[in-house]
Each structure stands twice: as C-alpha cells, then as structure tokens.
XYZ file of N, CA and C in Angstrom:
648
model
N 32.010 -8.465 -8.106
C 30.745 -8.604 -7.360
C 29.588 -8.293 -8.299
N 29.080 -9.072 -8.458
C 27.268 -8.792 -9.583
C 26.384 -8.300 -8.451
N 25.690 -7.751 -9.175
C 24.453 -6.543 -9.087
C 23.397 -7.900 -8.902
N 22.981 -7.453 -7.066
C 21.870 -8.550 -6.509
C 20.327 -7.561 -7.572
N 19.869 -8.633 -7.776
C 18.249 -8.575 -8.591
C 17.251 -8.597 -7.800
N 16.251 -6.981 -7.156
C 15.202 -7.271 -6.531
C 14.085 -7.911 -7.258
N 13.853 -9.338 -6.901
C 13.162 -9.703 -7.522
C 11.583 -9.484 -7.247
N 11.334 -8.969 -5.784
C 10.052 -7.821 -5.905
C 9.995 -7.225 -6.758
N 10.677 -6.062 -7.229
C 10.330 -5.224 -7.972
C 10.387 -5.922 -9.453
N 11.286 -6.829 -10.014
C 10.926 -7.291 -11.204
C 9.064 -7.781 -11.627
N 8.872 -8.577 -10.086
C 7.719 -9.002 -10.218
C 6.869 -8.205 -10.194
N 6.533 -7.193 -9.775
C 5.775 -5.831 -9.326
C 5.536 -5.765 -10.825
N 6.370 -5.461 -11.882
C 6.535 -4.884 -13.247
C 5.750 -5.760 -13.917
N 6.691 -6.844 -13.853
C 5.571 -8.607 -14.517
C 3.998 -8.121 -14.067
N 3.684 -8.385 -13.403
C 2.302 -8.228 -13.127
C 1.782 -7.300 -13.284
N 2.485 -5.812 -13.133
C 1.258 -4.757 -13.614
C 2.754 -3.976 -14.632
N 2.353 -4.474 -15.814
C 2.895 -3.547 -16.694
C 2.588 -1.943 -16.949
N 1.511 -1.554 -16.621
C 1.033 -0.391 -16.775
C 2.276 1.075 -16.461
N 1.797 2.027 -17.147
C 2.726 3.111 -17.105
C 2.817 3.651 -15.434
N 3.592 4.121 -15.175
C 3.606 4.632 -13.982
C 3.891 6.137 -13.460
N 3.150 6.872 -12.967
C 2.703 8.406 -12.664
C 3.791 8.535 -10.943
N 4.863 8.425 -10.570
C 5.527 8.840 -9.140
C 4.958 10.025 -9.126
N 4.427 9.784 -7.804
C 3.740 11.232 -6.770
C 4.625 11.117 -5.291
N 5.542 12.138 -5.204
C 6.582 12.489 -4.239
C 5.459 13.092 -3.297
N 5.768 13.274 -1.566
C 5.086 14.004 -0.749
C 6.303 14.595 -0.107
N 6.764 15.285 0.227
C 7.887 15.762 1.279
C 6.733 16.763 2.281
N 6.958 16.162 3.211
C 6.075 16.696 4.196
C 7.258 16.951 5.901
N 6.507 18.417 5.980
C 6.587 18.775 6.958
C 6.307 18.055 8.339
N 7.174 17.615 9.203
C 6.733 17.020 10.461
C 7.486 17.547 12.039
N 8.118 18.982 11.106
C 8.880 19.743 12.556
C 7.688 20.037 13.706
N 8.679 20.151 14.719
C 7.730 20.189 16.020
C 6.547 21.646 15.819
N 6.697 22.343 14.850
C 5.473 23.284 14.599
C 4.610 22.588 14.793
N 4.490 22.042 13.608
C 3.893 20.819 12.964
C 2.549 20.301 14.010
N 2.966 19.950 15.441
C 2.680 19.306 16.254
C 1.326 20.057 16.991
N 0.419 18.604 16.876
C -0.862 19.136 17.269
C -2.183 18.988 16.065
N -2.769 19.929 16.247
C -4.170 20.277 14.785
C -3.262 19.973 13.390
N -2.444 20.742 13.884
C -1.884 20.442 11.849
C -1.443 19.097 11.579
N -0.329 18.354 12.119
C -0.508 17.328 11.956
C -1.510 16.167 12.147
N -2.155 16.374 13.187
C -3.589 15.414 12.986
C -4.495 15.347 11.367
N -4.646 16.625 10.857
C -5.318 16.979 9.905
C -4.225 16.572 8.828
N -3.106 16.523 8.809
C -2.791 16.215 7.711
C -2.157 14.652 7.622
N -2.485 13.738 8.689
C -2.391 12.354 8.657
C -4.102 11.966 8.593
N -5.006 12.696 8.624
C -6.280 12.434 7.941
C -6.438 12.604 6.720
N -5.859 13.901 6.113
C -5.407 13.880 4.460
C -4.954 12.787 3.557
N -4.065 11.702 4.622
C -3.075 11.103 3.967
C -3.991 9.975 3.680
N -5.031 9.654 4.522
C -6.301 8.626 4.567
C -7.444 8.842 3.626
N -7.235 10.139 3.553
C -8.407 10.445 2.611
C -7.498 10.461 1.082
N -6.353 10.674 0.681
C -6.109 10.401 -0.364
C -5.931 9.159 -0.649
N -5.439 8.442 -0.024
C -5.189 6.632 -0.031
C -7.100 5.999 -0.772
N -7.867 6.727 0.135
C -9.325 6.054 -0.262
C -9.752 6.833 -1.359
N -9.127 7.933 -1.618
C -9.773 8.876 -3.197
C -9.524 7.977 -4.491
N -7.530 7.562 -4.120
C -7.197 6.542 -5.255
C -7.833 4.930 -5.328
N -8.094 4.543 -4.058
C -8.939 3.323 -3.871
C -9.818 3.121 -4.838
N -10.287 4.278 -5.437
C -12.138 4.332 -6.030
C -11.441 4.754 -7.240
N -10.134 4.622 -7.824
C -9.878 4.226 -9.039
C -9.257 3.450 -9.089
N -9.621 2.088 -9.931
C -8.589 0.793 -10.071
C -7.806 1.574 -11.589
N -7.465 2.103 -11.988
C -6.544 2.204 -13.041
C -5.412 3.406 -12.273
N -5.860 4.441 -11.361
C -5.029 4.999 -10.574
C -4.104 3.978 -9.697
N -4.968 2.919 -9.186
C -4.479 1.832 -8.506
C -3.380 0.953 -9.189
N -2.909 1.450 -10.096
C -1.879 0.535 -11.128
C -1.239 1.422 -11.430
N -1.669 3.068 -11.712
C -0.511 3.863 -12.186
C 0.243 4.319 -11.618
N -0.587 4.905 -10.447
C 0.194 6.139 -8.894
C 1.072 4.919 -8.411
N 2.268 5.944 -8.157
C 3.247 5.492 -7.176
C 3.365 6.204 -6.250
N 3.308 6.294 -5.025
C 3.472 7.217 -3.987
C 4.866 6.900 -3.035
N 5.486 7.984 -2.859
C 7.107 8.012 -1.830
C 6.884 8.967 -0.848
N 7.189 8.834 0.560
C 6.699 10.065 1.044
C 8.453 10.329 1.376
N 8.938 11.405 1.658
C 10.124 12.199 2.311
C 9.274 13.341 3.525
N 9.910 12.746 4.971
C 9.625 13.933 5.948
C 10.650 14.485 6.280
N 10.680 15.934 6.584
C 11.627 16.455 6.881
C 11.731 17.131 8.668
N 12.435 17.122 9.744
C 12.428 17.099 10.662
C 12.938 16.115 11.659
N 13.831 15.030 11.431
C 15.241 14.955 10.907
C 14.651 14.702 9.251
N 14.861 14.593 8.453
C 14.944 13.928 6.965
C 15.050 12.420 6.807
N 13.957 12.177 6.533
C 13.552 10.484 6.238
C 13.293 10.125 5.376
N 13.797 9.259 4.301
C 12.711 8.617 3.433
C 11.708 7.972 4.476
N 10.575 8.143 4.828
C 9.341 7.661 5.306
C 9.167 6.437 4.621
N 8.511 6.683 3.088
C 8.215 5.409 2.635
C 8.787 5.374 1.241
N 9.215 4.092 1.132
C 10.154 4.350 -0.704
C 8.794 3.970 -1.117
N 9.105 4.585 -2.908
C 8.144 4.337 -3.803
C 7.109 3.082 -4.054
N 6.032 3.167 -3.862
C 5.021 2.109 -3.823
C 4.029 2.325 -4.544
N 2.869 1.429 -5.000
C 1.870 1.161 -6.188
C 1.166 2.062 -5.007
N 0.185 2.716 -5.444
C -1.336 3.098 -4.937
C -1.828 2.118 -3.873
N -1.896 1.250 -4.835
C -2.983 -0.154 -4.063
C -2.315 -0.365 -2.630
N -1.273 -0.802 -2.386
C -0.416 -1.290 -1.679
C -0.204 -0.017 -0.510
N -0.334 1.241 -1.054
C -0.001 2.273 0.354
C -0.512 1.950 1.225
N 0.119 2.381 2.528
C -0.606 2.442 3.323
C -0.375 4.075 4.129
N -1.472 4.932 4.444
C -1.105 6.293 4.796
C -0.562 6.020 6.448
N 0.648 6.598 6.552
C 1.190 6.367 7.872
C 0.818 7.179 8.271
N 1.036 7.183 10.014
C 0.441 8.155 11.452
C 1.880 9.053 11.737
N 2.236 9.946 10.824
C 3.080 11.162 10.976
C 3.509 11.620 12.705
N 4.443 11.245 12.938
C 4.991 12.386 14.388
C 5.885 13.536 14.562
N 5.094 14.148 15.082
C 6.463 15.434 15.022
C 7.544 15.349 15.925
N 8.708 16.208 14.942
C 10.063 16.251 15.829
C 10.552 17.051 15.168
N 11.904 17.949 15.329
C 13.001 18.572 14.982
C 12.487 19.670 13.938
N 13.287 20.043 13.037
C 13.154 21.562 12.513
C 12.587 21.414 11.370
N 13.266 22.286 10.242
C 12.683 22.343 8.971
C 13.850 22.605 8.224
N 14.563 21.179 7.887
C 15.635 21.336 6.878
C 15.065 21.028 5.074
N 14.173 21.868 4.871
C 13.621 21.939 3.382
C 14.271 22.095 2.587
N 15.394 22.088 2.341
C 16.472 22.326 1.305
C 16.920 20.550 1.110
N 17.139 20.262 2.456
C 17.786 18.951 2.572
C 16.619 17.832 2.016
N 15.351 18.139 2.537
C 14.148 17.408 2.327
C 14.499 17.473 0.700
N 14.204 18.257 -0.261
C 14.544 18.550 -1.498
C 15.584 17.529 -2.280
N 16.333 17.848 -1.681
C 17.773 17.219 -2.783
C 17.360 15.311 -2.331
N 16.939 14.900 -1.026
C 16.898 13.435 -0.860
C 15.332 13.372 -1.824
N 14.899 13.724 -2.044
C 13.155 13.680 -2.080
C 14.067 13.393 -4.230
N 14.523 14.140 -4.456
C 14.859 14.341 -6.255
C 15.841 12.992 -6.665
N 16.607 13.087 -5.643
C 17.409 11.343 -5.521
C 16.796 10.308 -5.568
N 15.938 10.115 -4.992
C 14.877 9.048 -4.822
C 14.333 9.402 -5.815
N 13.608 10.395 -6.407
C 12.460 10.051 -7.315
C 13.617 9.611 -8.812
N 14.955 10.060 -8.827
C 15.773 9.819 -10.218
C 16.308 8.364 -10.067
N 16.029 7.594 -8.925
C 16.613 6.608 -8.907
C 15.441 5.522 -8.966
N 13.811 6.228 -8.943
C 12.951 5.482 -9.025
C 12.596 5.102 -10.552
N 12.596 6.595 -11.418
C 12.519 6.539 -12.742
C 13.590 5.932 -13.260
N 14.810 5.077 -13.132
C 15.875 4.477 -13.058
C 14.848 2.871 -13.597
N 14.512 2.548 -12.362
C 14.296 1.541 -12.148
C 13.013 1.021 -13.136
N 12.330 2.429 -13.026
C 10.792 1.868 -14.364
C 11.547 1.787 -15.296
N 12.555 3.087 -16.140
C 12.707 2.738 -17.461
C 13.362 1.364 -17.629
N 14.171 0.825 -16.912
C 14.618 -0.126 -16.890
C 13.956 -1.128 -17.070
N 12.648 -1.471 -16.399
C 11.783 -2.497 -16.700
C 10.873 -2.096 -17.781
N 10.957 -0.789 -18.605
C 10.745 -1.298 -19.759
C 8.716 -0.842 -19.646
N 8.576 -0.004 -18.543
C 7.768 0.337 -18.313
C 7.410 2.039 -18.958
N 6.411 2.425 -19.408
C 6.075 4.055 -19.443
C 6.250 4.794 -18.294
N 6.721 6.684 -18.543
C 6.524 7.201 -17.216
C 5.816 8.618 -17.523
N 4.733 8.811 -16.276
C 4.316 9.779 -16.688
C 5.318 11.181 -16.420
N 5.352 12.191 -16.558
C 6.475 13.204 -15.632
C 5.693 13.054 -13.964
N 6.763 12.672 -13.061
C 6.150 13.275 -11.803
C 5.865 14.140 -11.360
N 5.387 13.893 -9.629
C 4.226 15.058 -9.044
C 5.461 14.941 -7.723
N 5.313 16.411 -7.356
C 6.048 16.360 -6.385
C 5.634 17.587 -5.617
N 4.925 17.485 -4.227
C 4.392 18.063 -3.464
C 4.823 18.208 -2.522
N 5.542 19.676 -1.916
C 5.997 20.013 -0.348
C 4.958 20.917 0.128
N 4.702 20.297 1.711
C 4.044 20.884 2.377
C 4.407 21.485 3.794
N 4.929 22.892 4.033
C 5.637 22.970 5.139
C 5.002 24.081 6.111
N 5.180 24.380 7.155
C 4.258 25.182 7.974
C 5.453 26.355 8.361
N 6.539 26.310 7.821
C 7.647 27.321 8.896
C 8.743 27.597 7.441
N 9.771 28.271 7.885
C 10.530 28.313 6.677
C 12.073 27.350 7.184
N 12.860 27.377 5.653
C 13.734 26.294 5.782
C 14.445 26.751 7.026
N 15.267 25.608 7.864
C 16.595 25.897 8.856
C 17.760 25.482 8.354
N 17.830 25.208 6.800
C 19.127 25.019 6.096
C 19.430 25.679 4.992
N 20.259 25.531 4.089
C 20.842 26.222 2.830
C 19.819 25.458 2.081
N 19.405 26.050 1.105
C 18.021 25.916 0.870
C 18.267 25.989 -0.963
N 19.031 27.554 -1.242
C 18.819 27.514 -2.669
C 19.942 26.823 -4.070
N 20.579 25.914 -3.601
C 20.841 24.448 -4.165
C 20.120 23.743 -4.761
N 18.923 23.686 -3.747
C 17.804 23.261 -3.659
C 16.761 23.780 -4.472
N 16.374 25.071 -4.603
C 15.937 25.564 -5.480
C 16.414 25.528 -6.293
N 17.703 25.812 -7.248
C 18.529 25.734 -8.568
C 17.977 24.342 -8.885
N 18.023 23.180 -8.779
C 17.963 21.730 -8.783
C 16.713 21.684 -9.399
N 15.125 22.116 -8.457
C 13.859 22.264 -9.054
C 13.759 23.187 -10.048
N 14.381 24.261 -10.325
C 14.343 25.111 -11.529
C 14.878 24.053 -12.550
N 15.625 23.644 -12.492
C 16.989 22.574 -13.773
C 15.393 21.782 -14.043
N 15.099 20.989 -12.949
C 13.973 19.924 -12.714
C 13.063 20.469 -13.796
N 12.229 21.361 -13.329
C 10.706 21.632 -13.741
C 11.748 22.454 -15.365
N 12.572 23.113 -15.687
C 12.495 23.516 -17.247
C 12.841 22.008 -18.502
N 13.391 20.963 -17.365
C 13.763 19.955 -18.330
C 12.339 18.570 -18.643
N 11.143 19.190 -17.977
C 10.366 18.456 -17.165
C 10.679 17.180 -16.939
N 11.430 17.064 -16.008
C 11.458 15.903 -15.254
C 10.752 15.943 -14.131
N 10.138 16.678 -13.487
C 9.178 16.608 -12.747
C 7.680 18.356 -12.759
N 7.056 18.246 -11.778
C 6.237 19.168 -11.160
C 6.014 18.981 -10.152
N 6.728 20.317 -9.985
C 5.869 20.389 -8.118
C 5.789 21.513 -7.644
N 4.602 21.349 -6.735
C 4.228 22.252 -6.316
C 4.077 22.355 -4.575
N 4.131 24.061 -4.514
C 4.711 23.760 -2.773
C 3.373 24.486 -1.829
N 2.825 24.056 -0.874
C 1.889 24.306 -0.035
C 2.479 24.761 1.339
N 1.750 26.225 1.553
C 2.298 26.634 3.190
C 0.733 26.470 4.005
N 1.179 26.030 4.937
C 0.167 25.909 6.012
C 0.658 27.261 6.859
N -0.346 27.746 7.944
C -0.432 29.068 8.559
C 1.025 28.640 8.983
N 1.768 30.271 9.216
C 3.422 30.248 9.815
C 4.349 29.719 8.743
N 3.745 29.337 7.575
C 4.799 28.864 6.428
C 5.837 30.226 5.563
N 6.926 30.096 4.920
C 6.916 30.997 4.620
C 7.395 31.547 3.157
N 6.467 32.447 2.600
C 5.916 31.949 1.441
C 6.675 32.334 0.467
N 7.262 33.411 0.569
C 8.519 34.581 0.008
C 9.263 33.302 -0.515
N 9.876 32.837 0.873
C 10.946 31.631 0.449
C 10.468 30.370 -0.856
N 9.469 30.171 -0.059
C 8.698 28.927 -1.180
C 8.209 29.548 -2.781
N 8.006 30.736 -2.829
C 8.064 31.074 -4.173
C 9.091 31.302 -5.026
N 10.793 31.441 -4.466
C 11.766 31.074 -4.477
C 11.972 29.689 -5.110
N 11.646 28.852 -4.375
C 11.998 26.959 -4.197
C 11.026 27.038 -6.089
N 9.892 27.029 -5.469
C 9.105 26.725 -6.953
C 9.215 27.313 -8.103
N 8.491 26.968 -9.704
C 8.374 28.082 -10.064
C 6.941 28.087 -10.783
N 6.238 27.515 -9.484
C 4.861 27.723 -9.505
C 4.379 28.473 -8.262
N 3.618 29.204 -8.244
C 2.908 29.978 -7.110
C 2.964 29.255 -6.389
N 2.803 29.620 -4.954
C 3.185 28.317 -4.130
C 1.646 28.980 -3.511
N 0.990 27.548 -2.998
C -0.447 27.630 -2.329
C -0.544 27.976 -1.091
N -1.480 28.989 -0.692
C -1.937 28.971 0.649
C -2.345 28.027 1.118
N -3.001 27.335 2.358
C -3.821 25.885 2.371
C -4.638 27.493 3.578
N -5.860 27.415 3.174
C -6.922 27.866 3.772
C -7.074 27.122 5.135
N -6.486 27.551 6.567
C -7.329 26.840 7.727
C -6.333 25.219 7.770
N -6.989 24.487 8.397
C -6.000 23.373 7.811
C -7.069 22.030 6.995
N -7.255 22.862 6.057
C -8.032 21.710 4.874
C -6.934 20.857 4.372
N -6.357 20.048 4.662
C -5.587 18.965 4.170
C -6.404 17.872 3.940
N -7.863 17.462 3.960
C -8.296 16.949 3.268
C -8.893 17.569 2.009
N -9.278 18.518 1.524
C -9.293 19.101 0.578
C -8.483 18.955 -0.483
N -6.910 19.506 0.081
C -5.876 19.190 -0.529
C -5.771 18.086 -1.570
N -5.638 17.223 -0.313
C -5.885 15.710 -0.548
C -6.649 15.333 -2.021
N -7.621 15.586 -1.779
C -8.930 15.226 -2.850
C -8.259 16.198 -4.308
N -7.968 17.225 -4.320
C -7.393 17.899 -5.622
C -6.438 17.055 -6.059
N -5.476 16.389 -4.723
C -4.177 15.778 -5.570
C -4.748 14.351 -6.074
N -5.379 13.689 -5.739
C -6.042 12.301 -6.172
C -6.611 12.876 -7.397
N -7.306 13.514 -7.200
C -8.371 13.848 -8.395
C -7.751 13.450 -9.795
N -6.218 14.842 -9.404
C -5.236 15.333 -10.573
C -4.774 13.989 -11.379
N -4.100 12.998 -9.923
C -3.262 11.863 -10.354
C -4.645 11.248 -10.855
N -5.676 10.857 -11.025
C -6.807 9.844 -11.437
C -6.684 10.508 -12.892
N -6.530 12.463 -13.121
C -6.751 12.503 -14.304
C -5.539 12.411 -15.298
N -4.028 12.253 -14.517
C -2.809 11.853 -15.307
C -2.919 11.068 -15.482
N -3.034 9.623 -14.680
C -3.098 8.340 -14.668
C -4.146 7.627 -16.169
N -4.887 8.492 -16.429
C -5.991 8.480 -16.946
C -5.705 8.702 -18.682
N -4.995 9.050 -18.510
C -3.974 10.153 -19.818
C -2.549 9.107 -20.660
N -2.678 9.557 -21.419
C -1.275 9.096 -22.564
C 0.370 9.880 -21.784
N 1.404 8.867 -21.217
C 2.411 9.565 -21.189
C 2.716 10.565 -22.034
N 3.288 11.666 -21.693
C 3.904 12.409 -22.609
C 2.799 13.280 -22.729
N 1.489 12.981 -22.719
C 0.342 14.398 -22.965
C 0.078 15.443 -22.096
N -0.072 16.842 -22.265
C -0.321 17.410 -21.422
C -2.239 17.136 -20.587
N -1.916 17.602 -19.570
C -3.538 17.319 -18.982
C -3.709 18.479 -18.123
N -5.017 18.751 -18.629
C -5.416 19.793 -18.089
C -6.548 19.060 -16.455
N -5.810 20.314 -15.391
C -6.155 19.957 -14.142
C -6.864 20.658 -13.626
N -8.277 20.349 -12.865
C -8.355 21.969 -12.078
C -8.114 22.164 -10.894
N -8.288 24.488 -11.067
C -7.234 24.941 -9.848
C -7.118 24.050 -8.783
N -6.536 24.394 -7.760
C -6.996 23.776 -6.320
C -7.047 24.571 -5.746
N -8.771 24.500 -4.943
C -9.304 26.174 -4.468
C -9.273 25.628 -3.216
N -9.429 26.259 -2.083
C -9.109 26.584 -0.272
C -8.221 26.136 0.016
C-alpha cells in the first residue's frame, strides 16, 4: 500500500515557502471554564487572529493548532495565520492536562515532520497552556516529556492559570514560571503572544529573540 500525498499541504509549501514558527494553544474548556472566562478568552482568540492580521510576514510564518482539553480534542490541526479562523470555545467535562499535553506534543512532532520534509525552515515552537483548575489525570509523564522537550529545545512553553488554576502543579508541568493572568485579561494575553510570534517570525531560525515580559 503507498503513502496517499496531501496534496494541500504540498501546495501550501509551493506557495509560501517561508520558514515556519508552530504556535500550540492547549486550552482549557472544562465546565469551570464556563461563563466570563470563557467568553473572554474566545475574545482573546479574535484579538490574536487580528494582532497577526496586521503582520503579512507573521501571516506566512505563524502556524497555529489549538488542543482543548475537557474531553481532549485536537480543535484545530496546524494552520497558516492567514487562514485561522478563532473558533467560539464551549465548555464541558474536566481537566485532563496531562492528557491535553502528550496529544498537544504528538501533533506538534508530527507537524515539524511534515515542514522538514517539505524542505521548509523551523522556528523552535510556542506552546501555550491555559487552565483555570488543576489536572484530573496523571499528569507527570507529562511533565517529564516538557522537561526532555524544553532542555532539547524542541519547543517553549509556557503555562497560564486563570483564577482557581493551580499553580504549585503548573510550576511542576513547566520549567518556566508559570503566569498569573490578572482578572481575566485574555486579551492582553493575546496581544503579548502575537506581539512575541511577529517578533520570532521576524527573526533568523535558530536565533535567539529577545521578548518582552508579559505584564497583567
């Protein structure tokens, strides 16, 4: 049996050769979730979609995948900037963040699969969890995996608690401070992570880039 050829994605490559920056979201959508926080953070998702809009070279580099967790979804597989579209998030079920984790690292190793393959640049990815509660599964697998991850840099990420998140654990998962989110500024958020990807995107694979903090 031969290996069927998406010929989307060949063409995707043909046409925009440019290097490519994957920005993972694993987002929280347990029934906490439900209400102010999720409203505010499917306005986030609008306001980052239009931050990258207002760069056409972000618009060729960012790839965005979202993973929700509450059952565990790939939401949306990996896509150009241009082409996102920020979906209307619903809440349901718990907070299996461990599980969110290991599908969220699969996907992004099977995405960088597919660039090197076409022969494309990659920047290291971005990989952002945002959760309001702590995990309801075996979790530090999950953490071992992002430690392996972030010392080999194959990726960065960084983890955000919204009020009721819990943070002990998430400084665990990372081995970056994990952020408060002040109130529910998820557009704020938002605007730091566009900013960042406009200034990777912006940058020579392989260089480091200096970002700034992300304050509230």
């Amino acid at each position: 049996m031969t290996d069927q050829i998406d010929f989307a994605e060949v063409d995707s490559f043909a046409d925009n050769p440019e290097p490519r920056c994957p920005c993972l979201l694993l987002l929280d959508v347990s029934r906490s979730m439900d209400g102010p926080a999720l409203d505010a953070l499917n306005d986030g998702l609008v306001q980052f979609k239009d931050e990258l809009a207002a760069d056409a070279l972000a618009l060729q580099r960012v790839e965005i995948g979202i993973v929700t967790f509450g059952p565990v979804e790939i939401h949306t597989p990996f896509i150009e900037a241009g082409a996102f579209m920020p979906p209307v998030l619903l809440a349901r079920g718990d907070t299996p963040l461990g599980e969110a984790i290991t599908t969220g690292l699969k996907m992004l190793e099977d995405r960088k699969a597919i660039i090197r393959e076409n022969g494309v640049a990659l920047f290291r990815p971005w990989i952002l969890v945002i959760t309001d509660g702590g995990p309801t599964d075996a979790w530090k697998h999950a953490a071992a995996l992002v430690r392996d991850g972030e010392q080999n840099k194959r990726f960065a990420l960084f983890t955000v608690g919204v009020e009721g998140a819990n943070m002990e654990v998430l400084s665990q998962i990372s081995v970056r401070a994990p952020l408060k989110l002040d109130g529910l500024k998820f557009r704020e958020l938002f605007q730091w992570l566009s900013a960042s990807m406009k200034a990777v995107s912006q940058s020579s694979p392989g260089t480091e880039v200096q970002l700034a903090p992300p304050t509230g």
